[in-house]
Amino acid sequence: MIVSETAPSAGATASPPPATSLAPHMSTLADWPAQLWDRVAAAQDPVGWQVSLLLAAVVLAVIWSPGGYRLVRHLVTLVHEAGHAVVAALAGRRLQGVRLHADTSGLTVSRGRADGPGMIATLCAGYPAPAVAGAAGAMLLGAGHAAAVLWILVITSALMLLLVRNLYGLWVVLLLGATVGALSWWATGPVLSAAAQLVVWSLLLAAPRAVVELQRQRRRTRGGDSDADQLARLTRTPAALWVGLFWLVCVAALALGGWQLLDGAPWPWG
């Protein structure tokens, strides 16, 4: 489309635009960080334990369906690789990049010593990361901070964008971050609380299954290069020991997070 403008004739004086015409826009832009912080820090009424239990049942049904688990596994893999990246950075290793694949697998590459405590800690961080994140999210939900849970996921996605080195991984992170960000900005309080519950339950319930899948894969491909196999070679201990440790951490986080999310439920022993 072409837009033409007519210049004022000779001797005519063009009227200057109103001095305050941009003020509302500038005010809106200036207030945006405060509005965002208010949105993140705002408290939402937690859902009751009955609703939380229902959402947990929905997530469990999704996770144990082939297509549903594949979808949730993208979220779990993102947090898994973020766990590797955070611990690698804290251990002084230099991050080279992260790759997220269509088969829901992932890879984090860092540079540093090929052995030692830093490498061991980096390898240990992956499988427990979703469970630990889920337990932390449950604590935030218990305090009424559902929006904070979702915004932490948005920030994680934004940081992972700087590290992802393949096109499919970029697509996954962008889609997840944009969807959760839009939901966090426009959704009402009850919707925010329900969405955050779904995210937290997904992390808590999918993390133990991911460890079970790890052990099944190890049985099919002996002498592989999984986190547990690499830890076994570095520490000269059985890989099954590390798989068991991952599973115990995930189950403990599920118990802790579930206790928090179902606070008020009539437990049989209570």
Tab-separated table of C-alpha atoms in Angstrom:
chain	number	residue	atom	x	y	z
A	1	MET	CA	0.000	0.000	0.000
A	2	ILE	CA	1.279	3.486	-0.969
A	3	VAL	CA	0.374	6.448	1.178
A	4	SER	CA	0.791	9.977	-0.196
A	5	GLU	CA	1.010	13.153	1.831
A	6	THR	CA	0.240	16.683	0.659
A	7	ALA	CA	2.778	19.318	1.604
A	8	PRO	CA	1.478	22.634	2.925
A	9	SER	CA	1.320	25.407	0.332
A	10	ALA	CA	3.743	28.334	0.353
A	11	GLY	CA	2.995	30.711	3.167
A	12	ALA	CA	0.870	28.169	5.015
A	13	THR	CA	1.916	27.145	8.456
A	14	ALA	CA	1.714	23.436	9.329
A	15	SER	CA	0.222	22.775	12.726
A	16	PRO	CA	2.687	20.985	15.007
A	17	PRO	CA	1.531	17.715	16.502
A	18	PRO	CA	0.249	17.841	20.056
A	19	ALA	CA	3.137	17.743	22.484
A	20	THR	CA	1.467	15.094	24.598
A	21	SER	CA	0.525	12.671	21.809
A	22	LEU	CA	3.244	10.127	22.719
A	23	ALA	CA	2.927	10.470	26.466
A	24	PRO	CA	0.458	7.581	26.993
A	25	HIS	CA	2.656	5.210	24.957
A	26	MET	CA	5.840	6.280	26.745
A	27	SER	CA	4.093	5.914	30.094
A	28	THR	CA	2.934	2.435	29.157
A	29	LEU	CA	6.442	1.382	28.116
A	30	ALA	CA	7.953	2.863	31.268
A	31	ASP	CA	5.430	1.058	33.455
A	32	TRP	CA	5.870	-2.307	31.746
A	33	PRO	CA	8.658	-3.641	34.044
A	34	ALA	CA	6.622	-2.710	37.120
A	35	GLN	CA	3.516	-4.311	35.636
A	36	LEU	CA	5.478	-7.465	34.854
A	37	TRP	CA	6.888	-7.639	38.372
A	38	ASP	CA	3.431	-7.098	39.855
A	39	ARG	CA	2.185	-9.952	37.694
A	40	VAL	CA	5.009	-12.266	38.757
A	41	ALA	CA	4.825	-11.431	42.465
A	42	ALA	CA	1.033	-11.415	42.728
A	43	ALA	CA	-0.483	-14.135	44.890
A	44	GLN	CA	-3.208	-16.406	43.560
A	45	ASP	CA	-5.589	-18.434	45.659
A	46	PRO	CA	-4.366	-22.050	45.637
A	47	VAL	CA	-6.736	-24.651	44.287
A	48	GLY	CA	-8.203	-27.120	46.741
A	49	TRP	CA	-6.711	-30.549	47.239
A	50	GLN	CA	-9.644	-32.097	45.373
A	51	VAL	CA	-8.869	-30.079	42.224
A	52	SER	CA	-5.158	-30.758	42.624
A	53	LEU	CA	-5.816	-34.493	42.881
A	54	LEU	CA	-7.990	-34.354	39.767
A	55	LEU	CA	-5.252	-32.519	37.843
A	56	ALA	CA	-2.705	-35.095	39.034
A	57	ALA	CA	-4.935	-37.872	37.693
A	58	VAL	CA	-5.196	-36.082	34.341
A	59	VAL	CA	-1.418	-35.694	34.130
A	60	LEU	CA	-0.885	-39.321	35.109
A	61	ALA	CA	-3.255	-40.472	32.371
A	62	VAL	CA	-1.450	-38.292	29.829
A	63	ILE	CA	1.988	-39.503	30.898
A	64	TRP	CA	1.029	-43.164	30.586
A	65	SER	CA	-0.330	-42.697	27.072
A	66	PRO	CA	2.311	-42.964	24.329
A	67	GLY	CA	1.508	-39.678	22.616
A	68	GLY	CA	0.959	-37.812	25.861
A	69	TYR	CA	4.232	-38.933	27.380
A	70	ARG	CA	6.102	-37.859	24.265
A	71	LEU	CA	4.605	-34.377	24.615
A	72	VAL	CA	5.376	-34.064	28.326
A	73	ARG	CA	8.841	-35.508	27.762
A	74	HIS	CA	9.824	-32.369	25.791
A	75	LEU	CA	9.271	-30.318	28.956
A	76	VAL	CA	11.139	-32.868	31.080
A	77	THR	CA	14.075	-32.933	28.650
A	78	LEU	CA	14.269	-29.131	28.625
A	79	VAL	CA	14.525	-29.033	32.427
A	80	HIS	CA	16.910	-32.034	32.392
A	81	GLU	CA	19.331	-30.237	30.084
A	82	ALA	CA	18.903	-26.982	32.006
A	83	GLY	CA	19.987	-28.884	35.120
A	84	HIS	CA	23.141	-30.077	33.360
A	85	ALA	CA	23.850	-26.537	32.139
A	86	VAL	CA	23.366	-24.844	35.520
A	87	VAL	CA	25.561	-27.288	37.427
A	88	ALA	CA	28.224	-27.231	34.689
A	89	ALA	CA	28.382	-23.438	34.934
A	90	LEU	CA	28.534	-23.557	38.747
A	91	ALA	CA	31.338	-26.139	38.524
A	92	GLY	CA	33.370	-23.784	36.347
A	93	ARG	CA	32.908	-25.653	33.098
A	94	ARG	CA	32.471	-23.699	29.856
A	95	LEU	CA	29.124	-24.340	28.197
A	96	GLN	CA	29.303	-25.088	24.474
A	97	GLY	CA	25.610	-25.566	23.760
A	98	VAL	CA	22.462	-27.635	24.181
A	99	ARG	CA	20.611	-29.735	21.629
A	100	LEU	CA	16.993	-30.907	21.914
A	101	HIS	CA	15.944	-33.627	19.483
A	102	ALA	CA	12.630	-34.706	17.977
A	103	ASP	CA	12.839	-38.085	19.750
A	104	THR	CA	12.729	-36.121	23.073
A	105	SER	CA	16.386	-36.811	23.815
A	106	GLY	CA	18.829	-34.013	24.564
A	107	LEU	CA	22.514	-33.237	24.842
A	108	THR	CA	24.451	-30.624	26.806
A	109	VAL	CA	28.067	-30.049	25.813
A	110	SER	CA	30.517	-28.339	28.157
A	111	ARG	CA	34.269	-27.958	28.074
A	112	GLY	CA	36.552	-28.714	30.988
A	113	ARG	CA	38.191	-31.662	32.703
A	114	ALA	CA	36.912	-35.006	31.481
A	115	ASP	CA	36.818	-36.281	35.065
A	116	GLY	CA	36.770	-34.937	38.583
A	117	PRO	CA	34.011	-33.589	40.858
A	118	GLY	CA	32.811	-30.971	38.384
A	119	MET	CA	32.118	-33.491	35.654
A	120	ILE	CA	30.511	-35.914	38.098
A	121	ALA	CA	28.225	-33.204	39.492
A	122	THR	CA	27.258	-32.133	35.962
A	123	LEU	CA	26.295	-35.683	35.000
A	124	CYS	CA	24.388	-36.186	38.264
A	125	ALA	CA	22.226	-33.094	37.732
A	126	GLY	CA	20.180	-34.124	34.701
A	127	TYR	CA	17.670	-36.758	35.801
A	128	PRO	CA	16.933	-35.276	39.245
A	129	ALA	CA	16.480	-31.738	37.825
A	130	PRO	CA	12.812	-32.079	36.737
A	131	ALA	CA	11.843	-33.684	40.054
A	132	VAL	CA	13.657	-31.047	42.114
A	133	ALA	CA	12.123	-28.280	39.982
A	134	GLY	CA	8.696	-29.852	40.486
A	135	ALA	CA	9.148	-29.983	44.266
A	136	ALA	CA	10.281	-26.334	44.332
A	137	GLY	CA	7.273	-25.413	42.187
A	138	ALA	CA	4.980	-27.204	44.625
A	139	MET	CA	6.387	-25.081	47.453
A	140	LEU	CA	5.696	-21.911	45.481
A	141	LEU	CA	2.166	-23.091	44.730
A	142	GLY	CA	1.615	-23.786	48.400
A	143	ALA	CA	2.521	-20.143	49.072
A	144	GLY	CA	0.071	-18.985	46.382
A	145	HIS	CA	2.632	-18.026	43.746
A	146	ALA	CA	1.304	-19.830	40.679
A	147	ALA	CA	2.297	-16.971	38.360
A	148	ALA	CA	5.885	-17.142	39.629
A	149	VAL	CA	6.050	-20.844	38.738
A	150	LEU	CA	5.041	-20.128	35.147
A	151	TRP	CA	7.318	-17.099	34.790
A	152	ILE	CA	10.295	-19.095	36.053
A	153	LEU	CA	9.583	-21.522	33.217
A	154	VAL	CA	9.448	-18.583	30.773
A	155	ILE	CA	12.798	-17.259	32.039
A	156	THR	CA	14.303	-20.744	31.799
A	157	SER	CA	13.128	-20.976	28.182
A	158	ALA	CA	14.601	-17.548	27.409
A	159	LEU	CA	17.981	-18.519	28.868
A	160	MET	CA	17.957	-21.840	27.027
A	161	LEU	CA	17.447	-19.949	23.766
A	162	LEU	CA	20.977	-18.612	24.223
A	163	LEU	CA	22.352	-22.146	24.509
A	164	VAL	CA	20.312	-24.224	22.054
A	165	ARG	CA	22.302	-25.069	18.914
A	166	ASN	CA	19.810	-26.885	16.687
A	167	LEU	CA	16.695	-25.741	14.847
A	168	TYR	CA	14.304	-28.250	16.401
A	169	GLY	CA	15.477	-27.289	19.872
A	170	LEU	CA	14.930	-23.614	19.104
A	171	TRP	CA	11.399	-24.392	17.934
A	172	VAL	CA	10.586	-26.347	21.121
A	173	VAL	CA	11.948	-23.655	23.439
A	174	LEU	CA	10.280	-20.805	21.541
A	175	LEU	CA	6.910	-22.546	21.435
A	176	LEU	CA	7.003	-23.467	25.114
A	177	GLY	CA	8.215	-20.062	26.268
A	178	ALA	CA	5.765	-18.104	24.116
A	179	THR	CA	2.789	-20.262	25.128
A	180	VAL	CA	3.502	-20.144	28.850
A	181	GLY	CA	4.403	-16.437	28.668
A	182	ALA	CA	1.123	-15.536	26.968
A	183	LEU	CA	-0.816	-17.647	29.447
A	184	SER	CA	1.011	-16.046	32.383
A	185	TRP	CA	0.254	-12.527	31.136
A	186	TRP	CA	-3.403	-12.785	30.146
A	187	ALA	CA	-4.907	-15.645	32.157
A	188	THR	CA	-7.008	-15.090	35.241
A	189	GLY	CA	-5.933	-16.240	38.702
A	190	PRO	CA	-7.787	-19.580	38.733
A	191	VAL	CA	-6.479	-20.446	35.258
A	192	LEU	CA	-2.938	-19.545	36.321
A	193	SER	CA	-3.216	-21.788	39.379
A	194	ALA	CA	-4.549	-24.722	37.347
A	195	ALA	CA	-1.873	-24.299	34.628
A	196	ALA	CA	0.922	-24.131	37.200
A	197	GLN	CA	-0.446	-27.249	38.887
A	198	LEU	CA	-0.390	-29.092	35.557
A	199	VAL	CA	3.235	-28.059	34.946
A	200	VAL	CA	4.363	-29.065	38.433
A	201	TRP	CA	2.518	-32.388	38.408
A	202	SER	CA	3.978	-33.107	34.954
A	203	LEU	CA	7.510	-32.622	36.262
A	204	LEU	CA	6.914	-34.604	39.435
A	205	LEU	CA	5.173	-37.564	37.793
A	206	ALA	CA	7.219	-37.770	34.589
A	207	ALA	CA	10.634	-37.621	36.285
A	208	PRO	CA	10.477	-41.147	37.816
A	209	ARG	CA	9.226	-42.582	34.521
A	210	ALA	CA	12.174	-40.995	32.701
A	211	VAL	CA	14.513	-42.886	35.036
A	212	VAL	CA	12.646	-46.133	34.368
A	213	GLU	CA	13.008	-45.489	30.622
A	214	LEU	CA	16.733	-44.903	31.180
A	215	GLN	CA	17.141	-48.351	32.733
A	216	ARG	CA	15.128	-49.992	29.939
A	217	GLN	CA	17.306	-48.319	27.341
A	218	ARG	CA	20.452	-49.463	29.136
A	219	ARG	CA	19.247	-53.066	29.012
A	220	ARG	CA	18.707	-52.814	25.261
A	221	THR	CA	22.043	-51.117	24.540
A	222	ARG	CA	24.662	-52.307	26.992
A	223	GLY	CA	27.793	-50.227	27.253
A	224	GLY	CA	25.960	-47.065	26.191
A	225	ASP	CA	26.752	-43.440	26.835
A	226	SER	CA	23.899	-42.438	29.162
A	227	ASP	CA	24.482	-40.264	32.218
A	228	ALA	CA	24.502	-43.367	34.426
A	229	ASP	CA	27.019	-45.176	32.207
A	230	GLN	CA	29.333	-42.164	32.121
A	231	LEU	CA	29.121	-41.857	35.902
A	232	ALA	CA	29.888	-45.556	36.236
A	233	ARG	CA	33.070	-45.167	34.188
A	234	LEU	CA	34.161	-42.041	36.070
A	235	THR	CA	33.538	-43.448	39.554
A	236	ARG	CA	34.130	-47.150	38.845
A	237	THR	CA	30.785	-48.052	40.347
A	238	PRO	CA	27.863	-49.945	38.782
A	239	ALA	CA	25.642	-47.856	36.527
A	240	ALA	CA	22.611	-49.454	38.183
A	241	LEU	CA	23.646	-47.741	41.411
A	242	TRP	CA	23.313	-44.339	39.751
A	243	VAL	CA	20.001	-45.270	38.161
A	244	GLY	CA	18.729	-46.269	41.596
A	245	LEU	CA	19.976	-43.001	43.093
A	246	PHE	CA	18.215	-40.984	40.368
A	247	TRP	CA	15.009	-42.901	40.998
A	248	LEU	CA	15.141	-42.393	44.770
A	249	VAL	CA	15.641	-38.629	44.368
A	250	CYS	CA	12.724	-38.429	41.924
A	251	VAL	CA	10.409	-40.433	44.189
A	252	ALA	CA	11.409	-38.375	47.237
A	253	ALA	CA	10.688	-35.159	45.323
A	254	LEU	CA	7.332	-36.578	44.192
A	255	ALA	CA	6.420	-37.417	47.791
A	256	LEU	CA	7.449	-33.976	49.022
A	257	GLY	CA	5.733	-32.124	46.195
A	258	GLY	CA	2.607	-34.251	46.389
A	259	TRP	CA	2.346	-33.682	50.133
A	260	GLN	CA	2.501	-29.936	49.521
A	261	LEU	CA	0.021	-29.900	46.637
A	262	LEU	CA	-2.482	-32.125	48.441
A	263	ASP	CA	-2.270	-30.237	51.710
A	264	GLY	CA	-5.545	-30.630	53.579
A	265	ALA	CA	-6.451	-34.008	52.098
A	266	PRO	CA	-7.801	-36.585	54.566
A	267	TRP	CA	-4.809	-38.912	54.572
A	268	PRO	CA	-5.551	-42.439	55.863
A	269	TRP	CA	-2.848	-42.172	58.490
A	270	GLY	CA	-3.640	-38.550	59.454
